[in-house]
Amino acid sequence: NAGVMQNPRHLVRRRGQEARLRCSPMKGHSHVYWYRQLPEEGLKFMVYLQKENIIDESGMPKERFSAEFPKEGPSILRIQQVVRGDSAAYFCASSPMSSSNGYTFGSGTRLTVV
Amino acid sequence: GQQLNQSPQSMFIQEGEDVSMNCTSSSIFNTWLWYKQDPGEGPVLLIALYKAGELTSNGRLTAQFGITRKDSFLNISASIPSDVGIYFCAGQRDDKIIFGKGTRLHILP
């Protein structure tokens, strides 16, 4: 049973380009969460999705960031017109339908904006 | 917003020493979690705590859910080199998890 799969592991983008980060949850998990981690910081919640629905996006910046979790395929975190401040590690996590047991995290995508 | 205060920020210890770190919050959580993050990887769940006062062990790790539900501690006994990493406390309420800023554990040669 594969864990949470994120790709790419490393992504380099020039300022103004778009970044697309993909996350495939664990088999049987229908809840997906995205977190951002800046260097020397903890993980900051961004968005919580279930299939085809955004449940909580209170941690998402109001502009340039969007997330989706379609009926088929991975969850996508999209960052448009990236700026240097978007450089960070982005982690995806998943959980079963209802869980109070924490999440399982992927290995992250490290975005560098040059 | 909700904040978790985790201390210490970093620790430098000798191999074989015991380690203690803690986490406090201004809010009550239903579940306390402790994760470990190795360089270049995502956090891995170490221990989950579900009831106030609960004391749970996982090998050399012991964690407790505070009586007030606003704090938790993690102890590591007889540290070994592979314990190096960042330890995060996290509080869960409903489906959202809030993380502390982490305790960076270094083991001196």
Short mmCIF file of C-alpha atoms in Angstrom, two decimals:
data_model
loop_
_atom_site.label_atom_id
_atom_site.label_comp_id
_atom_site.label_asym_id
_atom_site.label_seq_id
_atom_site.Cartn_x
_atom_site.Cartn_y
_atom_site.Cartn_z
CA ASN A 1 0.00 0.00 0.00
CA ALA A 2 1.79 3.08 -1.23
CA GLY A 3 1.91 6.12 1.01
CA VAL A 4 1.01 9.66 0.07
CA MET A 5 2.78 10.42 -3.21
CA GLN A 6 3.84 13.92 -4.09
CA ASN A 7 5.50 15.08 -7.27
CA PRO A 8 7.69 16.60 -8.25
CA ARG A 9 10.04 16.39 -5.25
CA HIS A 10 11.84 19.53 -6.38
CA LEU A 11 10.50 22.30 -8.60
CA VAL A 12 12.32 25.39 -9.81
CA ARG A 13 10.34 28.22 -11.33
CA ARG A 14 11.23 31.72 -12.49
CA ARG A 15 9.30 34.64 -11.07
CA GLY A 16 5.99 35.01 -12.87
CA GLN A 17 5.68 31.38 -13.92
CA GLU A 18 3.09 28.91 -12.69
CA ALA A 19 3.80 26.06 -10.27
CA ARG A 20 1.69 22.91 -10.17
CA LEU A 21 2.14 20.53 -7.27
CA ARG A 22 0.52 17.10 -7.32
CA CYS A 23 -0.60 14.84 -4.50
CA SER A 24 -2.00 11.32 -4.68
CA PRO A 25 -3.49 10.32 -1.32
CA MET A 26 -3.13 6.90 0.24
CA LYS A 27 -5.47 4.26 -1.11
CA GLY A 28 -8.83 4.54 0.62
CA HIS A 29 -8.20 8.10 1.84
CA SER A 30 -10.71 10.67 0.64
CA HIS A 31 -9.48 13.71 2.60
CA VAL A 32 -6.50 15.75 1.47
CA TYR A 33 -4.70 18.59 3.27
CA TRP A 34 -2.01 20.95 2.02
CA TYR A 35 0.55 22.56 4.32
CA ARG A 36 3.42 24.96 3.66
CA GLN A 37 6.70 24.93 5.55
CA LEU A 38 9.14 27.83 5.42
CA PRO A 39 12.78 27.23 6.43
CA GLU A 40 13.16 26.86 10.21
CA GLU A 41 9.39 27.01 10.65
CA GLY A 42 6.58 24.60 11.45
CA LEU A 43 3.90 23.52 9.01
CA LYS A 44 1.17 26.03 8.26
CA PHE A 45 -2.26 24.79 7.20
CA MET A 46 -3.39 25.95 3.77
CA VAL A 47 -6.42 24.01 2.57
CA TYR A 48 -8.52 20.92 3.25
CA LEU A 49 -10.31 19.14 0.43
CA GLN A 50 -12.53 16.16 -0.11
CA LYS A 51 -13.28 14.77 -3.54
CA GLU A 52 -14.55 17.65 -5.71
CA ASN A 53 -15.07 19.90 -2.66
CA ILE A 54 -13.02 22.49 -0.82
CA ILE A 55 -13.93 22.12 2.85
CA ASP A 56 -11.65 24.70 4.48
CA GLU A 57 -9.36 27.13 2.64
CA SER A 58 -8.78 29.50 5.53
CA GLY A 59 -5.00 29.17 5.21
CA MET A 60 -4.79 29.89 1.49
CA PRO A 61 -3.51 33.27 0.33
CA LYS A 62 -6.35 35.17 -1.29
CA GLU A 63 -4.61 35.59 -4.63
CA ARG A 64 -2.60 33.38 -6.97
CA PHE A 65 -3.16 30.15 -4.99
CA SER A 66 -5.80 27.55 -5.78
CA ALA A 67 -6.37 23.88 -5.01
CA GLU A 68 -8.53 21.13 -6.40
CA PHE A 69 -9.19 17.46 -5.76
CA PRO A 70 -11.09 16.13 -8.77
CA LYS A 71 -13.19 12.99 -8.87
CA GLU A 72 -10.42 11.25 -10.79
CA GLY A 73 -6.74 11.93 -10.39
CA PRO A 74 -4.51 13.61 -7.86
CA SER A 75 -5.07 16.76 -5.86
CA ILE A 76 -3.38 19.80 -7.41
CA LEU A 77 -2.05 22.88 -5.65
CA ARG A 78 -1.54 25.64 -8.20
CA ILE A 79 0.44 28.80 -7.65
CA GLN A 80 0.16 31.39 -10.41
CA GLN A 81 2.73 34.12 -11.10
CA VAL A 82 5.12 32.83 -8.46
CA VAL A 83 7.22 35.23 -6.41
CA ARG A 84 10.39 34.58 -4.38
CA GLY A 85 8.35 34.47 -1.17
CA ASP A 86 6.54 31.37 -2.45
CA SER A 87 9.78 29.37 -2.09
CA ALA A 88 9.02 26.73 0.53
CA ALA A 89 8.33 23.06 1.08
CA TYR A 90 4.72 22.13 0.35
CA PHE A 91 3.40 19.02 2.05
CA CYS A 92 0.29 17.08 1.28
CA ALA A 93 -1.38 14.77 3.80
CA SER A 94 -4.35 12.44 3.62
CA SER A 95 -6.71 10.71 6.00
CA PRO A 96 -9.62 8.29 5.75
CA MET A 97 -13.21 9.45 5.70
CA SER A 98 -13.20 10.38 9.33
CA SER A 99 -10.13 10.32 11.48
CA SER A 100 -8.94 11.73 14.72
CA ASN A 101 -5.65 9.89 14.37
CA GLY A 102 -3.66 12.55 12.60
CA TYR A 103 -2.72 12.48 8.95
CA THR A 104 -0.20 10.63 6.82
CA PHE A 105 2.15 13.07 5.10
CA GLY A 106 3.93 12.83 1.78
CA SER A 107 7.60 13.68 1.34
CA GLY A 108 6.81 17.15 0.06
CA THR A 109 7.60 19.31 -2.96
CA ARG A 110 10.37 21.83 -2.52
CA LEU A 111 9.59 24.88 -4.61
CA THR A 112 12.38 27.31 -5.41
CA VAL A 113 11.55 30.53 -7.19
CA VAL A 114 14.53 32.17 -8.91
CA GLY B 1 -5.29 32.51 15.16
CA GLN B 2 -4.53 29.42 17.13
CA GLN B 3 -0.92 29.05 18.21
CA LEU B 4 1.07 26.28 19.77
CA ASN B 5 4.14 27.26 21.77
CA GLN B 6 6.73 24.53 21.62
CA SER B 7 9.91 24.50 23.68
CA PRO B 8 12.80 24.32 23.61
CA GLN B 9 13.48 25.49 20.04
CA SER B 10 16.59 23.37 19.89
CA MET B 11 18.51 20.95 22.08
CA PHE B 12 22.12 19.76 22.02
CA ILE B 13 22.61 16.57 23.99
CA GLN B 14 25.02 13.70 24.40
CA GLU B 15 24.11 10.27 23.12
CA GLY B 16 22.43 8.28 25.90
CA GLU B 17 20.85 11.30 27.57
CA ASP B 18 17.12 11.63 28.14
CA VAL B 19 15.23 14.39 26.31
CA SER B 20 12.13 16.31 27.29
CA MET B 21 10.13 18.81 25.23
CA ASN B 22 6.71 20.35 25.65
CA CYS B 23 3.95 22.21 23.95
CA THR B 24 1.31 24.62 25.26
CA SER B 25 -1.72 26.19 23.66
CA SER B 26 -4.26 28.89 24.40
CA SER B 27 -6.95 26.58 22.97
CA ILE B 28 -8.27 23.17 23.93
CA PHE B 29 -7.64 20.30 21.55
CA ASN B 30 -9.37 16.92 21.27
CA THR B 31 -6.20 15.16 20.18
CA TRP B 32 -2.52 15.86 20.70
CA LEU B 33 -0.01 14.49 18.22
CA TRP B 34 3.76 14.27 18.11
CA TYR B 35 5.53 14.04 14.75
CA LYS B 36 9.19 13.70 13.76
CA GLN B 37 10.62 15.16 10.58
CA ASP B 38 13.92 14.01 9.08
CA PRO B 39 15.77 16.30 6.64
CA GLY B 40 14.13 16.36 3.22
CA GLU B 41 11.15 14.31 4.33
CA GLY B 42 7.60 14.81 5.53
CA PRO B 43 6.59 14.50 9.19
CA VAL B 44 5.97 11.01 10.52
CA LEU B 45 3.48 10.40 13.33
CA LEU B 46 5.13 9.12 16.53
CA ILE B 47 2.39 9.21 19.14
CA ALA B 48 -1.29 10.23 19.25
CA LEU B 49 -3.06 11.15 22.51
CA TYR B 50 -6.84 11.22 22.81
CA LYS B 51 -7.80 11.80 26.44
CA ALA B 52 -6.84 14.38 29.05
CA GLY B 53 -4.28 12.87 31.40
CA GLU B 54 -3.44 10.03 28.99
CA LEU B 55 0.14 8.77 29.12
CA THR B 56 1.28 6.76 26.09
CA SER B 57 4.57 5.09 25.23
CA ASN B 58 6.08 4.01 21.92
CA GLY B 59 9.39 2.30 22.58
CA ARG B 60 11.73 4.89 24.11
CA LEU B 61 9.18 7.65 23.57
CA THR B 62 6.60 8.67 26.16
CA ALA B 63 4.04 11.43 25.73
CA GLN B 64 1.28 12.83 27.91
CA PHE B 65 -1.92 14.74 27.17
CA GLY B 66 -2.23 17.48 29.80
CA ILE B 67 -5.16 17.56 32.21
CA THR B 68 -6.25 20.99 30.98
CA ARG B 69 -6.14 19.71 27.35
CA LYS B 70 -3.98 22.72 26.54
CA ASP B 71 -0.57 21.11 26.82
CA SER B 72 1.48 18.00 26.11
CA PHE B 73 5.01 16.77 26.64
CA LEU B 74 7.26 14.25 24.90
CA ASN B 75 10.13 12.41 26.54
CA ILE B 76 12.79 10.39 24.75
CA SER B 77 14.87 8.09 26.92
CA ALA B 78 18.46 7.00 26.23
CA SER B 79 18.84 8.99 23.00
CA ILE B 80 20.59 7.42 20.00
CA PRO B 81 22.01 9.07 16.86
CA SER B 82 18.93 8.33 14.74
CA ASP B 83 16.82 10.44 17.12
CA VAL B 84 18.28 13.54 15.45
CA GLY B 85 15.62 15.55 13.67
CA ILE B 86 12.80 18.01 14.26
CA TYR B 87 9.99 17.07 16.61
CA PHE B 88 6.65 18.77 16.14
CA CYS B 89 3.73 18.84 18.50
CA ALA B 90 0.32 19.27 16.91
CA GLY B 91 -3.19 19.77 18.20
CA GLN B 92 -6.17 18.40 16.32
CA ARG B 93 -9.73 19.62 16.55
CA ASP B 94 -12.23 18.12 14.10
CA ASP B 95 -10.34 17.70 10.84
CA LYS B 96 -7.76 20.46 11.21
CA ILE B 97 -4.30 20.01 12.74
CA ILE B 98 -2.28 22.97 14.03
CA PHE B 99 1.49 22.50 14.35
CA GLY B 100 4.05 23.98 16.72
CA LYS B 101 7.29 25.38 15.34
CA GLY B 102 9.30 22.34 16.31
CA THR B 103 12.15 21.30 18.59
CA ARG B 104 15.41 20.62 16.76
CA LEU B 105 17.30 17.78 18.42
CA HIS B 106 21.06 17.58 17.88
CA ILE B 107 23.23 14.82 19.32
CA LEU B 108 26.83 15.73 20.03
CA PRO B 109 29.53 13.25 18.99
#
